[in-house]
mmCIF file of C-alpha atoms and ligand atoms in Angstrom:
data_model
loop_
_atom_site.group_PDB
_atom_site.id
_atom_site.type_symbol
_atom_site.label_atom_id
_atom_site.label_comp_id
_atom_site.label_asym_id
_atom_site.label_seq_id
_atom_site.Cartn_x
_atom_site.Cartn_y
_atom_site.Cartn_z
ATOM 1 C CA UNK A 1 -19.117 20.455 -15.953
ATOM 2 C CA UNK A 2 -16.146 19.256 -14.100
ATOM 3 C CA UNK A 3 -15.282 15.210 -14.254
ATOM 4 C CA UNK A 4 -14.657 14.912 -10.599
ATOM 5 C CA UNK A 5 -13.715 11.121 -11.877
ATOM 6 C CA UNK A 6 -10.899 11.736 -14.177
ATOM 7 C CA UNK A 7 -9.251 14.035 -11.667
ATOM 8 C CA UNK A 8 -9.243 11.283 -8.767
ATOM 9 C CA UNK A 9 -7.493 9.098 -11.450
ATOM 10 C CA UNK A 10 -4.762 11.094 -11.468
ATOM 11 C CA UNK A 11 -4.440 11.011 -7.854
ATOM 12 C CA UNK A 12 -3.572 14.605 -7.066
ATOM 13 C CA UNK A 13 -4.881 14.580 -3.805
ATOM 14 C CA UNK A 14 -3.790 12.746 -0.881
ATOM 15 C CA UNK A 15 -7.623 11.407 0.008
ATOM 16 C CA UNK A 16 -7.654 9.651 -3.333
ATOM 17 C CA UNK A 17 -4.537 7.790 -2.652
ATOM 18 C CA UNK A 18 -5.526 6.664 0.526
ATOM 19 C CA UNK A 19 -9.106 5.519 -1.055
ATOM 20 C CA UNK A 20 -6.654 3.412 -3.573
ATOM 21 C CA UNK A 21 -5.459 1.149 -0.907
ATOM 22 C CA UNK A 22 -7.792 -1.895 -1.002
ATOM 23 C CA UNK A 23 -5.518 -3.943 1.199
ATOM 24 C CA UNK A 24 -2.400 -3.428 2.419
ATOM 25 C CA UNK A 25 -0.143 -5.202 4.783
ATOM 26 C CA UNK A 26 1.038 -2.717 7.377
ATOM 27 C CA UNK A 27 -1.365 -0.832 10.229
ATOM 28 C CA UNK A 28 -1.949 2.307 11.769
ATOM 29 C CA UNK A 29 0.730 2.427 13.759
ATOM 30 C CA UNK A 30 3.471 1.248 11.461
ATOM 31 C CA UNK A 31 5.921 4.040 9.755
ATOM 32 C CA UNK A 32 4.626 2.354 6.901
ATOM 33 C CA UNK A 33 0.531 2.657 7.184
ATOM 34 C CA UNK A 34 -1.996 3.867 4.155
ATOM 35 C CA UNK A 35 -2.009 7.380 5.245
ATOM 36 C CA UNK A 36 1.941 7.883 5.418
ATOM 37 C CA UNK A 37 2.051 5.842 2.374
ATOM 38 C CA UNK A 38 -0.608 8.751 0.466
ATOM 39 C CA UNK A 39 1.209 11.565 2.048
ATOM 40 C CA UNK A 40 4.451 10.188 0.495
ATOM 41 C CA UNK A 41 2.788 10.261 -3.021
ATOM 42 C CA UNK A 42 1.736 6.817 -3.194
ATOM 43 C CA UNK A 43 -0.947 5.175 -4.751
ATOM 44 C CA UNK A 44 -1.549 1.405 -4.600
ATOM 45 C CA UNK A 45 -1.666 -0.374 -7.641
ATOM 46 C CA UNK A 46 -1.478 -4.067 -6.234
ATOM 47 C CA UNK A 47 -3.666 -6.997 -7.038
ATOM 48 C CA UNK A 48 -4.937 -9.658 -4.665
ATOM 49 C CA UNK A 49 -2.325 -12.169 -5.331
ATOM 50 C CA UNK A 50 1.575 -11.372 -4.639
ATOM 51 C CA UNK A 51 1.819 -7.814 -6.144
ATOM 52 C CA UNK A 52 0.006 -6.504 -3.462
ATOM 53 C CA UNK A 53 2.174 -4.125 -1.905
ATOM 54 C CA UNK A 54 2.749 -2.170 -5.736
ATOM 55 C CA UNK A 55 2.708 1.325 -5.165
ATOM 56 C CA UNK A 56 3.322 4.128 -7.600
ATOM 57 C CA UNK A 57 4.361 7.782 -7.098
ATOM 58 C CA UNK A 58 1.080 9.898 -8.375
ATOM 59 C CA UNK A 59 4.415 12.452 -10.117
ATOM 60 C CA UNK A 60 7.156 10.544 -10.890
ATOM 61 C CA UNK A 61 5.503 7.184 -11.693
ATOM 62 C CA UNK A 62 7.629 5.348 -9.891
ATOM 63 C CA UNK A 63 6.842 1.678 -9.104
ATOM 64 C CA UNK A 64 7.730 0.534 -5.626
ATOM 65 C CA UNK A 65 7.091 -3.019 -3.789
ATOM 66 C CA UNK A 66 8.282 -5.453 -1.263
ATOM 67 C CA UNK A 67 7.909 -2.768 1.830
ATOM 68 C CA UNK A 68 8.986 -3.437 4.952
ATOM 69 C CA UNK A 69 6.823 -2.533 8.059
ATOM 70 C CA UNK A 70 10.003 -0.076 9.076
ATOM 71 C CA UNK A 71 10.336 1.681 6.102
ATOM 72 C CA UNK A 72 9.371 5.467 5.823
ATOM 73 C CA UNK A 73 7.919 6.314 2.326
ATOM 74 C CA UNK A 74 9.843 9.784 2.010
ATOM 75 C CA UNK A 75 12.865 8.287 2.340
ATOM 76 C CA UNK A 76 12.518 5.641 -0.083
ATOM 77 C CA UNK A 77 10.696 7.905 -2.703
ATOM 78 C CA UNK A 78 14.040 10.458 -2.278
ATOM 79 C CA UNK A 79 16.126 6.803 -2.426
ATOM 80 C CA UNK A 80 14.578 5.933 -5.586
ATOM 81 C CA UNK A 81 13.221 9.174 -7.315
ATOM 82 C CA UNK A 82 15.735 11.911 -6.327
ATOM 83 C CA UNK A 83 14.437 13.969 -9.546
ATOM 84 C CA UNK A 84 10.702 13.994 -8.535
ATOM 85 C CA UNK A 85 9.377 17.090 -8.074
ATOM 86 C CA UNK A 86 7.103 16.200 -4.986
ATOM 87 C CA UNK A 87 10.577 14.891 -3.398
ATOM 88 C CA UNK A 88 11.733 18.350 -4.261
ATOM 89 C CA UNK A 89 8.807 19.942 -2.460
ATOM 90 C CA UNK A 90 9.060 17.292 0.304
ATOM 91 C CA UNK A 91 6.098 18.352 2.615
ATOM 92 C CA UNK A 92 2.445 16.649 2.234
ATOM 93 C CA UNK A 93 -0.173 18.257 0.664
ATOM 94 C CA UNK A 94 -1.693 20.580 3.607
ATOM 95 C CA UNK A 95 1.354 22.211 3.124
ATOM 96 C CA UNK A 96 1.529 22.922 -0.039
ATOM 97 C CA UNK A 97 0.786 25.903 -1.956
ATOM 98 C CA UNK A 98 -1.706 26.353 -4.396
ATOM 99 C CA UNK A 99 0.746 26.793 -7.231
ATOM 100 C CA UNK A 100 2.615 24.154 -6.151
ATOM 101 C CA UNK A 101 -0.177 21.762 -6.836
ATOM 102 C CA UNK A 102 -0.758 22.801 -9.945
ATOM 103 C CA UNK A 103 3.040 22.392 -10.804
ATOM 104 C CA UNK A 104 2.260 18.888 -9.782
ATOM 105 C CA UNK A 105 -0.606 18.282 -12.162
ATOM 106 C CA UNK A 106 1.679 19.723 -14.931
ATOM 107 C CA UNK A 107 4.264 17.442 -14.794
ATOM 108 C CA UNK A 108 1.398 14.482 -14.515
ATOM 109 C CA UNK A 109 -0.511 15.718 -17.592
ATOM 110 C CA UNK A 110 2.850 16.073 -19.630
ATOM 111 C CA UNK A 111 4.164 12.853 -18.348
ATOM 112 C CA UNK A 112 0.403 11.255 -19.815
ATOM 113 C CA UNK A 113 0.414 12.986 -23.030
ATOM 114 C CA UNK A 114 3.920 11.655 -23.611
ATOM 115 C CA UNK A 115 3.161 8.453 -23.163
ATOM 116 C CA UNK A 116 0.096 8.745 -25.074
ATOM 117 C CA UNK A 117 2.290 10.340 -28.019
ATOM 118 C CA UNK A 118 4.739 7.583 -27.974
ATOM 119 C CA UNK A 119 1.918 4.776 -28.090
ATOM 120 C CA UNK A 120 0.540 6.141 -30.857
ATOM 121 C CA UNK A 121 3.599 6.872 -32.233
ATOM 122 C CA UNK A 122 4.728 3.083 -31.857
ATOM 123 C CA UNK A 123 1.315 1.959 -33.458
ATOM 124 C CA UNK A 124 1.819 4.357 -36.293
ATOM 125 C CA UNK A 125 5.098 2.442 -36.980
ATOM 126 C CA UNK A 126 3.691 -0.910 -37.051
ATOM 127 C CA UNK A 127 0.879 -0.079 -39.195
ATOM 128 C CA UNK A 128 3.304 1.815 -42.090
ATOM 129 C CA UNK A 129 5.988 -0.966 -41.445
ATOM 130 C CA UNK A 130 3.098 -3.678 -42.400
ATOM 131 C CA UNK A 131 1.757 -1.842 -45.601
ATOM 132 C CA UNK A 132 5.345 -1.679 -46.793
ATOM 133 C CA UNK A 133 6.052 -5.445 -46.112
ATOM 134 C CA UNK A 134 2.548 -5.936 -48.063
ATOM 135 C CA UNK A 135 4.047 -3.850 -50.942
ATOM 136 C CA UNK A 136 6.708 -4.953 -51.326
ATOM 137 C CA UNK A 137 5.376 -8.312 -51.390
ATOM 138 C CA UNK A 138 2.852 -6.630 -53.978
ATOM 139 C CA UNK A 139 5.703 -5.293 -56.563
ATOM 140 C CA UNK A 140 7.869 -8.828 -56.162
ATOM 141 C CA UNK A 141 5.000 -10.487 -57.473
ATOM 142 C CA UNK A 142 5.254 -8.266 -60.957
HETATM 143 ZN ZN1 LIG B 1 7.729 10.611 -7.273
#
């Protein structure tokens, strides 16, 4: 069965990003609206106080706020995130190929297993670096 959930989470396609918008400050006919914002890469990950114009590329994970009503959301994802590869591709998702998605979800799956590695990793650490403190503690005591 396929988990139609865990693949909106990842924001892969455009429709989920614009669903992620639960408020945001700029209108249809702004050059920064929801839609341009989604076909950008964006996802909003604001909160109902300050933050809320957070957004985050679905590839590159890169955290953008405090957007102006002017601003187009290409240009300040290839500003800030020269190296992503949906800047590379630079066209929204109607245009895109098939394979090109699925490069896309490549480089989001690797980018979430390596930060899944590295938290485990870090916890890992902590718990060998606190048994060694404790036996240490242990043989100073003999
Ligand atoms: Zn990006």
């Amino acid at each position: 069965m396929v988990q139609t959930e865990n693949i909106e989470k990842v924001y892969l396609f455009e429709k989920d990003r614009v669903n992620s918008f639960k408020k945001w400050p700029y209108s249809g006919s702004s050059p920064c609206n929801i839609q341009k914002m989604a076909e950008a890469g964006f996802y909003w990950q604001g909160d109902d106080k300050e933050d809320e114009d957070t957004s985050v590329c679905f590839v590159c994970g890169k955290v953008l706020d405090g957007w102006e009503e002017s601003d187009d959301p290409w240009e300040e994802h290839k500003k800030h995130a020269p190296q992503c590869l949906f800047v590379k591709y630079g066209r929204p998702e109607a245009e895109m190929t098939c394979e090109e998605m699925l490069n896309l979800l490549e480089v989001i799956l690797k980018g979430r297993i390596q930060s899944s590695y590295t938290a485990l990793k870090d916890c890992l650490k902590a718990h060998i670096e606190k048994k060694r403190k404790e036996m240490t503690k242990q043989l100073s005591k003999n």
